Amino acid sequence: MSLWRSRAVPLRSTLRSVLRISSRRAKSNLSSPDNLPHPQSHSVQQGFAQHPVFVFNVAKRFIKYSFVGLAILGSTSAAVYEASHQWVENVELKRPQEGPQVHTWEWDLDSEKWGGDDKGGTDPGLGLHGRHMVRAAWMALNWGAGQSNATVIATDISSSSGDGLLGPSGLKFIDPRLVLAEACLHTAVDVAERKSAAGRLLPWTLSQILSLHASVLARMGPDSLPAAKEQYERAWASQPALTKDSARLALKLGDLNFRMGQTEAAMAWWGRGAYLVQDKPNSSDAADYPNSFIQHMPESPSAQRTLLSILSSTSAFLATAGKLKEARALDEASFGLIRSTRHPESISSVSAAHALHALTLLQRSSICCIRLGEIYHALKGRPAVPIQWLSTAAQSSERVALALTGVSSGVISTIITNQSSLPSPKDTLLSSYTASPSMHQPAKRLLRDARRTAAESWNLIGILSEKKDPKFALGCFKRAVVWASKADGFGEPGDETLAADWDVIWGNYSRLVGTTGRALD
C-alpha cells in the first residue's frame, strides 16, 4: 500500500505537467499571428463602389473596339467602292485598241458614249461627284441594283397605259436598275450643266449625258416619255456641231415622237437624220423626205445602218397610219438599197466586224420583207405573194441567228432549204463578238431581233397556210416555237421572247396539234 502511494504521486504530477504544457501550447497557438484569419482588404462599402467602375471600364472597352471595328469596316467598304469605280473608269468605259477592222466598219462610232474623250472613261471636268454619278449609273444598268426585282411606283390605274407591269391597286412595277440609273444621271446632268457653264467640260460631254438620261427615261414607261423627249431635245441643242453622229440622236427623237403620237414631229426628225447621213447633203432634199433619200446608200457603214433604221421607222409609221401603198413603196426601195450594197460571198471568209455589218443589213432586209408580207396581205393581193415575202424574211433571220452563234455555212444552207430539218438555236454568241466591247452589244441585240423575226415570220406563214395545208402550217408553227423557245428546251419561252408573242405562237401550235390529233413532242 505504501508502495502504491509512493508511485501514484509521480503519476499525478506527470499528468498535471502534461496538461499544463498542452494548455500553454494552445494559448501560444491562439496568440500566434500566423494562425489568425487574414484581415479583409476592403470594406463592403468599397466593394459596392467598385462595381460601377468595372461596368464603366467594360463599356469603355466595348465602345473602343466597336469604333475600331466600324472604322475598319468603313475603310474596307470605301476601298471596295472606290476600286469598283476605278475598274469601271479604266476597264469598262475605256476604249480598247481593237483591230483595224472594227474602225473600218465603224462599230466604235456606234458604241454608247459616257461623256469621255476618244480614249473613253468619264470627263475629268465633271469633278469627283459628277464622275461618280455617271459611273454609278453605268453600274446600275450593267451590274444591277441589288436584291430587289422591281420598284413600286404608285399610279392611277385609270390613266396608266402602255409599258410597265401593272399590279394590284394600280401599282406599277419598274425595273430598279432604271430607277437607280435615272437618279444618278439626274444628278450627273445637274453637275454637268454647272461645269459646262463654267467651260470645264469637253465639247460633247453635256450632250452625251443628257442623251443617256433621256434613254433611261424612255425605258421607264409612257409616263416618263415627255421628260425623255425634253432631255433628248436639250441634248440636240447642246451639240457643238451637227455630224453623222447627230443622225442617231435625230432617229431617237423621231422614234420617241412616234411613240407619243406626234407624227409630224417624228417625220421631221427622221428627215433630219436621213439628211445628216448623206455623203453630200443637199438642203433642198430635206423637204422631200423620204423620197429623196432612197436613191443610193451612203458610203459610211455606220451611216448605212443609221439610214436603214430611219427608213424602217418611217415605214412602220406609214403602215400604222393606213398609208399602205406609201409604206410598201418605201420598204421595196429600202430592200433595193440593201441588195445594191456589196455583200461578202461567205460570212466565214471575212472579218468579224465585216460579217456583223453584213448580217445587220440582212436583218434589216428581213424586217422589210416581213412588213411587205403584211402589207400585201392587207391589200388583198394574191395569197402567194405575202407568203413569199414572209418566207424570205424567215430564211434571212434564221441565217443571221445561226451565223452569229457559229453554225457553219453548210449546216445553215441545209436548215434553210429543208423545212423538216429543224434548227437548234443557241444563245451564245461567237467569242469574236463577246470579246469586243464595240461589237458585243450590237451583236447581242441583232441575235435577239433575228430570233424574234424568225419566230414571227414562221407564225404568220402558218396562219396564212392553215386552211389550205394544215400539215405544212403545223410545221411552220413548230418552227416558230423553236425560235421562240429557250435554246435547251422546246416549249419553254426564251428569255428574250415577249410574253404576248409567246402566247400567240404557242397557242397556234397547241391548237393545231390538238386539231390534227398529233401529240406534242
Coordinates of C-alpha atoms in Angstrom, one line a residue:
M1 CA 0.0 0.0 0.0
S2 CA 2.8 2.3 0.9
L3 CA 4.5 1.4 -2.4
W4 CA 1.4 2.2 -4.4
R5 CA 1.1 5.6 -2.8
S6 CA 4.8 6.3 -3.4
R7 CA 4.3 5.6 -7.2
A8 CA 0.9 7.4 -7.5
V9 CA 2.3 10.8 -6.6
P10 CA 4.7 11.0 -9.5
L11 CA 2.0 9.8 -11.9
R12 CA -0.4 12.6 -10.8
S13 CA 2.3 15.1 -11.1
T14 CA 3.2 13.9 -14.5
L15 CA -0.4 14.2 -15.7
R16 CA -0.6 17.7 -14.3
S17 CA 2.7 18.7 -16.1
V18 CA 1.3 17.3 -19.4
L19 CA -1.9 19.3 -19.1
R20 CA 0.0 22.5 -18.2
I21 CA 2.2 22.1 -21.3
S22 CA -0.8 21.4 -23.6
S23 CA -2.6 24.4 -22.2
R24 CA 0.5 26.7 -22.8
R25 CA 0.8 25.4 -26.3
A26 CA -2.8 26.0 -27.1
K27 CA -2.5 29.6 -25.8
S28 CA 0.6 30.1 -27.7
N29 CA -1.1 28.8 -30.9
L30 CA -4.1 31.1 -30.4
S31 CA -1.9 34.1 -29.9
S32 CA 0.3 33.3 -33.0
P33 CA -0.2 35.8 -35.9
D34 CA 0.2 33.0 -38.5
N35 CA -2.8 31.2 -37.3
L36 CA -5.1 34.3 -37.2
P37 CA -7.5 34.9 -40.3
H38 CA -6.3 37.5 -42.8
P39 CA -7.9 40.8 -42.4
Q40 CA -10.2 41.9 -45.3
S41 CA -8.6 44.2 -47.9
H42 CA -11.6 46.4 -48.4
S43 CA -14.8 47.1 -46.8
V44 CA -18.3 46.2 -48.0
Q45 CA -18.9 49.8 -48.9
Q46 CA -15.7 49.8 -51.0
G47 CA -16.9 46.7 -52.9
F48 CA -20.2 48.4 -53.9
A49 CA -18.3 51.5 -55.0
Q50 CA -16.1 49.4 -57.4
H51 CA -18.9 47.8 -59.3
P52 CA -19.9 50.9 -61.4
V53 CA -16.2 51.5 -62.2
F54 CA -16.0 47.9 -63.5
V55 CA -19.1 48.4 -65.7
F56 CA -17.8 51.7 -67.0
N57 CA -14.5 50.1 -67.9
V58 CA -16.3 47.3 -69.8
A59 CA -18.5 49.8 -71.6
K60 CA -15.4 51.9 -72.5
R61 CA -13.6 48.9 -74.0
F62 CA -16.8 47.9 -75.9
I63 CA -17.1 51.4 -77.4
K64 CA -13.4 51.5 -78.2
Y65 CA -13.4 48.1 -80.0
S66 CA -16.7 48.9 -81.8
F67 CA -15.3 52.2 -83.0
V68 CA -12.2 50.4 -84.3
G69 CA -14.3 47.7 -86.0
L70 CA -16.6 50.3 -87.6
A71 CA -13.5 52.2 -88.8
I72 CA -12.0 49.1 -90.4
L73 CA -15.4 48.2 -91.9
G74 CA -15.9 51.7 -93.3
S75 CA -12.4 51.9 -94.7
T76 CA -12.8 48.5 -96.3
S77 CA -16.2 49.4 -97.8
A78 CA -14.8 52.7 -99.1
A79 CA -11.8 51.0 -100.6
V80 CA -14.1 48.4 -102.4
Y81 CA -16.4 51.2 -103.5
E82 CA -13.6 53.3 -105.0
A83 CA -12.0 50.2 -106.5
S84 CA -15.2 49.3 -108.3
H85 CA -15.4 52.9 -109.7
Q86 CA -11.8 52.8 -110.9
W87 CA -12.5 49.4 -112.6
V88 CA -15.4 51.0 -114.5
E89 CA -13.4 54.0 -115.3
N90 CA -10.3 52.3 -116.5
V91 CA -11.6 49.0 -117.9
E92 CA -15.4 49.0 -118.7
L93 CA -15.6 52.5 -120.1
K94 CA -12.1 52.6 -121.6
R95 CA -12.0 52.2 -125.3
P96 CA -9.5 49.4 -126.0
Q97 CA -7.3 49.3 -129.0
E98 CA -9.3 47.0 -131.2
G99 CA -8.4 45.7 -134.6
P100 CA -8.4 48.0 -137.6
Q101 CA -11.5 46.2 -139.0
V102 CA -13.6 47.5 -136.1
H103 CA -12.7 51.0 -137.1
T104 CA -13.1 50.3 -140.8
W105 CA -16.7 49.2 -140.3
E106 CA -17.2 52.0 -137.7
W107 CA -18.5 49.9 -134.8
D108 CA -16.6 52.1 -132.5
L109 CA -18.7 55.1 -133.7
D110 CA -21.9 53.3 -132.8
S111 CA -20.9 52.4 -129.3
E112 CA -22.5 54.2 -126.3
K113 CA -20.8 57.3 -125.1
W114 CA -20.5 58.1 -121.4
G115 CA -19.0 61.6 -121.6
G116 CA -15.4 60.9 -122.1
D117 CA -12.9 61.6 -124.9
D118 CA -11.8 59.3 -127.7
K119 CA -9.9 57.2 -125.1
G120 CA -13.1 56.5 -123.1
G121 CA -13.8 56.9 -119.5
T122 CA -15.7 59.9 -118.0
D123 CA -14.9 63.6 -118.4
P124 CA -12.5 64.8 -115.7
G125 CA -14.2 68.1 -115.9
L126 CA -17.2 66.7 -114.1
G127 CA -15.3 66.5 -110.9
L128 CA -15.3 63.8 -108.3
H129 CA -19.0 63.8 -107.6
G130 CA -20.2 64.1 -111.2
R131 CA -17.9 61.3 -112.4
H132 CA -19.0 59.0 -109.5
M133 CA -22.7 59.6 -110.5
V134 CA -22.0 58.7 -114.2
R135 CA -20.2 55.5 -113.2
A136 CA -22.9 54.6 -110.7
A137 CA -25.5 54.9 -113.4
W138 CA -23.4 52.6 -115.6
M139 CA -23.1 50.1 -112.8
A140 CA -26.8 50.1 -112.1
L141 CA -27.6 49.4 -115.8
N142 CA -25.0 46.7 -116.3
W143 CA -24.5 45.2 -112.8
G144 CA -27.9 45.5 -111.3
A145 CA -29.3 47.3 -108.3
G146 CA -29.2 44.8 -105.5
Q147 CA -31.6 42.1 -104.4
S148 CA -34.8 43.8 -105.4
N149 CA -36.5 42.8 -108.6
A150 CA -38.8 45.7 -109.1
T151 CA -39.6 49.2 -107.8
V152 CA -43.1 50.0 -106.9
I153 CA -44.5 53.3 -108.3
A154 CA -47.9 54.5 -107.2
T155 CA -50.0 55.5 -110.2
D156 CA -53.6 55.9 -111.2
I157 CA -54.8 52.8 -112.8
S158 CA -57.4 54.6 -114.9
S159 CA -54.7 56.8 -116.5
S160 CA -52.0 54.2 -116.8
S161 CA -51.3 52.6 -120.2
G162 CA -48.5 51.1 -122.2
D163 CA -45.3 49.9 -120.7
G164 CA -44.8 48.7 -117.2
L165 CA -46.0 45.8 -115.2
L166 CA -49.3 46.8 -113.5
G167 CA -50.0 45.2 -110.2
P168 CA -52.8 45.4 -107.6
S169 CA -54.4 48.7 -106.8
G170 CA -52.8 50.3 -109.8
L171 CA -49.3 50.0 -108.6
K172 CA -46.7 50.0 -111.4
F173 CA -43.5 47.9 -111.1
I174 CA -40.4 49.4 -112.8
D175 CA -37.0 47.8 -113.1
P176 CA -34.9 49.1 -110.1
R177 CA -31.9 49.3 -112.4
L178 CA -33.6 52.0 -114.4
V179 CA -34.8 53.9 -111.3
L180 CA -31.3 53.9 -109.8
A181 CA -29.6 54.8 -113.1
E182 CA -32.1 57.7 -113.6
A183 CA -31.5 59.1 -110.2
C184 CA -27.7 59.0 -110.7
L185 CA -27.9 60.5 -114.2
H186 CA -30.3 63.2 -113.0
T187 CA -27.6 64.3 -110.5
A188 CA -24.9 64.0 -113.2
V189 CA -26.9 66.3 -115.5
D190 CA -27.1 68.9 -112.8
V191 CA -23.4 68.7 -112.2
A192 CA -22.6 68.8 -116.0
E193 CA -24.7 71.9 -116.6
R194 CA -22.9 73.8 -113.9
K195 CA -19.5 72.6 -115.1
S196 CA -20.4 73.4 -118.8
A197 CA -21.5 76.9 -117.9
A198 CA -18.0 77.3 -116.3
G199 CA -16.4 76.0 -119.5
R200 CA -14.8 73.0 -117.8
L201 CA -16.3 70.1 -119.9
L202 CA -15.3 68.5 -123.2
P203 CA -17.4 69.7 -126.1
W204 CA -19.7 66.6 -126.3
T205 CA -20.0 65.7 -122.6
L206 CA -23.2 67.5 -121.7
S207 CA -25.0 66.3 -124.9
Q208 CA -24.0 62.7 -124.2
I209 CA -25.1 62.7 -120.6
L210 CA -28.4 64.3 -121.5
S211 CA -28.9 61.6 -124.2
L212 CA -28.1 58.9 -121.7
H213 CA -30.6 60.3 -119.2
A214 CA -33.3 60.5 -121.9
S215 CA -32.6 56.9 -123.0
V216 CA -33.2 55.7 -119.4
L217 CA -36.4 57.8 -119.0
A218 CA -37.7 56.4 -122.3
R219 CA -37.4 52.9 -121.0
M220 CA -39.3 53.6 -117.8
G221 CA -42.8 53.7 -119.4
P222 CA -45.2 56.1 -121.0
D223 CA -45.3 58.4 -118.0
S224 CA -41.7 59.3 -118.5
L225 CA -41.8 59.9 -122.3
P226 CA -42.4 63.7 -122.0
A227 CA -39.3 64.1 -119.8
A228 CA -37.3 61.8 -122.1
K229 CA -38.3 64.0 -125.1
E230 CA -37.3 67.1 -123.2
Q231 CA -33.9 65.7 -122.4
Y232 CA -33.3 64.5 -126.0
E233 CA -34.1 68.0 -127.3
R234 CA -31.7 69.5 -124.8
A235 CA -29.1 67.0 -125.9
W236 CA -29.7 68.1 -129.5
A237 CA -29.4 71.8 -128.6
S238 CA -26.2 71.3 -126.7
Q239 CA -24.3 69.6 -129.5
P240 CA -21.2 71.6 -130.5
A241 CA -21.8 70.7 -134.2
L242 CA -24.0 68.6 -136.4
T243 CA -22.3 65.4 -137.6
K244 CA -23.3 62.0 -138.8
D245 CA -23.4 61.0 -135.1
S246 CA -26.2 63.5 -134.7
A247 CA -28.3 61.4 -137.1
R248 CA -28.6 58.7 -134.4
L249 CA -29.9 61.3 -132.0
A250 CA -32.4 62.5 -134.6
L251 CA -33.5 58.9 -135.1
K252 CA -34.2 58.5 -131.3
L253 CA -36.2 61.8 -131.3
G254 CA -38.2 60.6 -134.3
D255 CA -39.0 57.3 -132.7
L256 CA -39.9 58.9 -129.4
N257 CA -42.3 61.4 -131.0
F258 CA -43.9 58.5 -132.9
R259 CA -44.5 56.6 -129.6
M260 CA -46.1 59.8 -128.2
G261 CA -48.4 60.1 -131.3
Q262 CA -46.7 63.3 -132.5
T263 CA -46.4 62.1 -136.1
E264 CA -45.5 65.4 -137.8
A265 CA -42.6 65.9 -135.4
A266 CA -41.5 62.3 -135.9
M267 CA -41.3 62.7 -139.7
A268 CA -39.4 66.0 -139.3
W269 CA -36.8 64.3 -137.1
W270 CA -36.4 61.3 -139.3
G271 CA -36.0 63.5 -142.3
R272 CA -33.3 65.5 -140.5
G273 CA -31.5 62.3 -139.6
A274 CA -31.6 61.0 -143.1
Y275 CA -30.2 64.3 -144.3
L276 CA -27.3 64.2 -142.0
V277 CA -26.1 60.7 -143.1
Q278 CA -25.8 61.6 -146.7
D279 CA -22.4 61.8 -148.3
K280 CA -23.2 65.2 -150.0
P281 CA -26.3 66.5 -148.2
N282 CA -28.5 68.9 -150.1
S283 CA -30.7 71.2 -148.1
S284 CA -33.4 71.0 -150.8
D285 CA -33.7 67.3 -150.3
A286 CA -34.8 67.6 -146.7
A287 CA -38.2 68.8 -147.6
D288 CA -38.8 65.8 -149.8
Y289 CA -38.2 63.1 -147.2
P290 CA -38.3 60.1 -147.7
N291 CA -38.3 60.1 -151.5
S292 CA -35.1 62.0 -151.9
F293 CA -33.1 59.6 -149.6
I294 CA -33.8 56.2 -151.2
Q295 CA -31.8 56.6 -154.3
H296 CA -28.4 55.4 -153.1
M297 CA -26.7 54.2 -150.0
P298 CA -24.1 56.3 -148.2
E299 CA -20.5 55.1 -148.2
S300 CA -20.1 55.1 -144.4
P301 CA -21.0 51.7 -142.8
S302 CA -22.4 53.5 -139.8
A303 CA -24.4 55.9 -141.9
Q304 CA -25.8 52.9 -143.8
R305 CA -27.0 51.3 -140.6
T306 CA -28.5 54.5 -139.4
L307 CA -30.3 55.3 -142.7
L308 CA -31.9 51.8 -142.8
S309 CA -33.1 52.2 -139.2
I310 CA -34.6 55.6 -140.1
L311 CA -36.4 54.2 -143.2
S312 CA -37.7 51.3 -141.2
S313 CA -39.2 53.5 -138.5
T314 CA -40.8 55.7 -141.2
S315 CA -42.3 52.7 -143.0
A316 CA -43.7 51.4 -139.7
F317 CA -45.4 54.8 -139.1
L318 CA -46.8 54.8 -142.7
A319 CA -48.2 51.3 -142.2
T320 CA -49.9 52.0 -138.9
A321 CA -51.3 55.3 -140.3
G322 CA -53.1 53.3 -143.0
K323 CA -50.8 54.6 -145.8
L324 CA -50.1 51.1 -147.0
K325 CA -49.1 51.9 -150.6
E326 CA -46.6 54.5 -149.4
A327 CA -45.3 52.1 -146.8
R328 CA -45.0 49.4 -149.5
A329 CA -43.1 51.7 -151.8
L330 CA -40.7 52.7 -149.1
D331 CA -40.0 49.1 -148.0
E332 CA -39.4 48.0 -151.5
A333 CA -37.0 50.9 -152.1
S334 CA -35.2 50.1 -148.8
F335 CA -35.0 46.4 -149.8
G336 CA -33.5 47.5 -153.1
L337 CA -30.9 49.7 -151.4
I338 CA -29.8 46.7 -149.3
R339 CA -29.5 44.5 -152.3
S340 CA -27.4 47.1 -154.1
T341 CA -24.8 47.0 -151.4
R342 CA -21.9 44.7 -151.9
H343 CA -22.1 41.7 -149.6
P344 CA -19.4 39.0 -148.9
E345 CA -19.8 35.7 -150.6
S346 CA -19.3 33.9 -147.4
I347 CA -19.6 35.2 -143.8
S348 CA -16.9 32.9 -142.6
S349 CA -14.4 34.3 -145.2
V350 CA -14.4 37.9 -143.8
S351 CA -13.6 39.5 -140.5
A352 CA -16.0 39.5 -137.6
A353 CA -16.6 43.3 -138.0
H354 CA -17.4 42.9 -141.7
A355 CA -19.6 39.9 -141.0
L356 CA -21.6 41.7 -138.3
H357 CA -22.2 44.6 -140.7
A358 CA -23.4 42.3 -143.5
L359 CA -25.6 40.4 -141.0
T360 CA -27.1 43.7 -139.8
L361 CA -28.1 44.7 -143.3
L362 CA -29.5 41.2 -143.9
Q363 CA -31.7 41.5 -140.8
R364 CA -32.9 44.9 -142.0
S365 CA -33.9 43.3 -145.2
S366 CA -35.8 40.7 -143.2
I367 CA -37.7 43.4 -141.5
C368 CA -38.6 45.0 -144.8
C369 CA -39.8 41.6 -146.1
I370 CA -42.0 40.8 -143.1
R371 CA -43.6 44.2 -143.4
L372 CA -44.1 43.8 -147.1
G373 CA -45.8 40.4 -146.5
E374 CA -48.2 42.0 -144.0
I375 CA -48.9 44.9 -146.4
Y376 CA -49.6 42.7 -149.4
H377 CA -51.9 40.6 -147.3
A378 CA -53.8 43.7 -146.1
L379 CA -54.1 45.0 -149.7
K380 CA -55.9 41.7 -150.6
G381 CA -53.4 40.8 -153.3
R382 CA -52.6 37.3 -154.5
P383 CA -52.3 34.9 -151.5
A384 CA -48.9 33.5 -152.6
V385 CA -47.2 36.9 -152.6
P386 CA -47.4 37.5 -148.8
I387 CA -46.1 34.0 -148.2
Q388 CA -43.1 34.6 -150.5
W389 CA -42.1 37.8 -148.7
L390 CA -42.6 36.1 -145.3
S391 CA -40.5 33.1 -146.3
T392 CA -37.7 35.4 -147.4
A393 CA -37.9 37.2 -144.1
A394 CA -37.9 33.9 -142.1
Q395 CA -34.9 32.5 -144.0
S396 CA -32.9 35.7 -143.7
S397 CA -33.5 35.9 -140.0
E398 CA -32.6 32.3 -139.5
R399 CA -29.4 32.8 -141.4
V400 CA -28.5 35.8 -139.2
A401 CA -29.2 34.0 -135.9
L402 CA -27.3 30.8 -136.9
A403 CA -24.3 32.7 -138.2
L404 CA -24.0 34.8 -135.1
T405 CA -23.8 31.7 -132.9
G406 CA -21.1 30.0 -135.1
V407 CA -23.1 27.5 -137.2
S408 CA -21.2 26.6 -140.3
S409 CA -22.5 27.8 -143.7
G410 CA -23.2 24.2 -144.9
V411 CA -25.4 23.5 -142.0
I412 CA -27.2 26.8 -142.4
S413 CA -28.0 26.0 -146.0
T414 CA -29.3 22.6 -145.1
I415 CA -31.6 24.0 -142.4
I416 CA -32.9 26.8 -144.6
T417 CA -33.6 24.7 -147.7
N418 CA -35.1 21.8 -145.8
Q419 CA -38.1 22.7 -143.6
S420 CA -38.2 19.3 -142.0
S421 CA -34.7 19.9 -140.6
L422 CA -35.4 21.9 -137.5
P423 CA -32.7 24.4 -136.3
S424 CA -31.1 24.1 -132.9
P425 CA -30.8 27.7 -131.9
K426 CA -28.1 28.8 -129.5
D427 CA -28.0 31.8 -127.2
T428 CA -24.2 32.1 -127.1
L429 CA -22.5 34.5 -129.5
L430 CA -19.2 33.8 -131.1
S431 CA -16.2 34.7 -129.0
S432 CA -15.1 37.3 -131.6
Y433 CA -18.2 39.3 -130.7
T434 CA -18.3 38.8 -127.0
A435 CA -14.6 39.8 -126.7
S436 CA -15.1 43.1 -128.5
P437 CA -16.5 45.9 -126.4
S438 CA -17.7 47.7 -129.5
M439 CA -19.4 44.7 -131.2
H440 CA -20.7 42.8 -128.2
Q441 CA -23.9 44.8 -127.6
P442 CA -24.8 45.3 -131.3
A443 CA -24.3 41.5 -131.9
K444 CA -26.4 40.7 -128.8
R445 CA -29.3 42.9 -130.0
L446 CA -29.0 41.6 -133.5
L447 CA -29.3 38.0 -132.3
R448 CA -32.4 38.9 -130.2
D449 CA -34.1 40.6 -133.2
A450 CA -33.3 37.8 -135.6
R451 CA -34.8 35.2 -133.3
R452 CA -37.9 37.3 -132.9
T453 CA -38.3 38.0 -136.6
A454 CA -37.8 34.3 -137.5
A455 CA -40.5 33.2 -135.0
E456 CA -42.9 35.9 -136.1
S457 CA -42.4 35.1 -139.8
W458 CA -43.0 31.4 -139.4
N459 CA -46.0 32.0 -137.3
L460 CA -47.6 34.3 -139.9
I461 CA -46.8 31.8 -142.7
G462 CA -48.6 29.1 -140.6
I463 CA -51.6 31.3 -140.2
L464 CA -51.8 32.1 -144.0
S465 CA -51.3 28.4 -144.9
E466 CA -53.5 26.7 -142.2
K467 CA -56.7 26.4 -144.3
K468 CA -55.0 25.2 -147.4
D469 CA -52.4 22.9 -145.9
P470 CA -52.7 22.2 -142.2
K471 CA -49.7 19.8 -142.1
F472 CA -47.5 22.5 -143.7
A473 CA -48.9 25.1 -141.3
L474 CA -48.2 22.9 -138.3
G475 CA -44.5 22.6 -139.4
C476 CA -44.4 26.4 -139.6
F477 CA -45.9 26.8 -136.2
K478 CA -43.4 24.3 -134.8
R479 CA -40.5 26.1 -136.3
A480 CA -41.8 29.4 -134.8
V481 CA -41.9 27.7 -131.4
V482 CA -38.3 26.5 -131.8
W483 CA -37.1 30.1 -132.4
A484 CA -39.3 31.5 -129.5
S485 CA -38.2 28.8 -127.0
K486 CA -35.1 28.5 -124.9
A487 CA -32.1 27.1 -126.6
D488 CA -32.2 24.0 -124.5
G489 CA -35.9 23.5 -124.0
F490 CA -38.7 23.2 -126.6
G491 CA -41.9 24.7 -125.3
E492 CA -40.3 27.0 -122.7
P493 CA -40.3 30.7 -123.7
G494 CA -36.9 32.2 -124.2
D495 CA -35.6 35.0 -122.0
E496 CA -35.8 37.5 -124.8
T497 CA -39.3 36.4 -126.0
L498 CA -42.1 38.7 -125.2
A499 CA -44.9 37.2 -123.2
A500 CA -47.6 38.4 -125.7
D501 CA -45.7 36.9 -128.6
W502 CA -45.2 33.6 -126.8
D503 CA -48.9 33.3 -126.0
V504 CA -49.8 33.7 -129.7
I505 CA -47.1 31.4 -131.1
W506 CA -47.6 28.6 -128.6
G507 CA -51.3 29.0 -128.8
N508 CA -51.4 28.5 -132.6
Y509 CA -49.1 25.5 -132.3
S510 CA -51.1 23.8 -129.5
R511 CA -54.4 24.5 -131.2
L512 CA -53.3 23.0 -134.5
V513 CA -51.7 20.0 -132.8
G514 CA -55.0 19.3 -131.0
T515 CA -56.9 19.7 -134.2
T516 CA -54.8 17.3 -136.2
G517 CA -54.6 14.8 -133.3
R518 CA -50.9 14.8 -133.1
A519 CA -49.1 14.6 -129.8
L520 CA -46.8 17.3 -128.6
D521 CA -43.2 16.4 -128.8

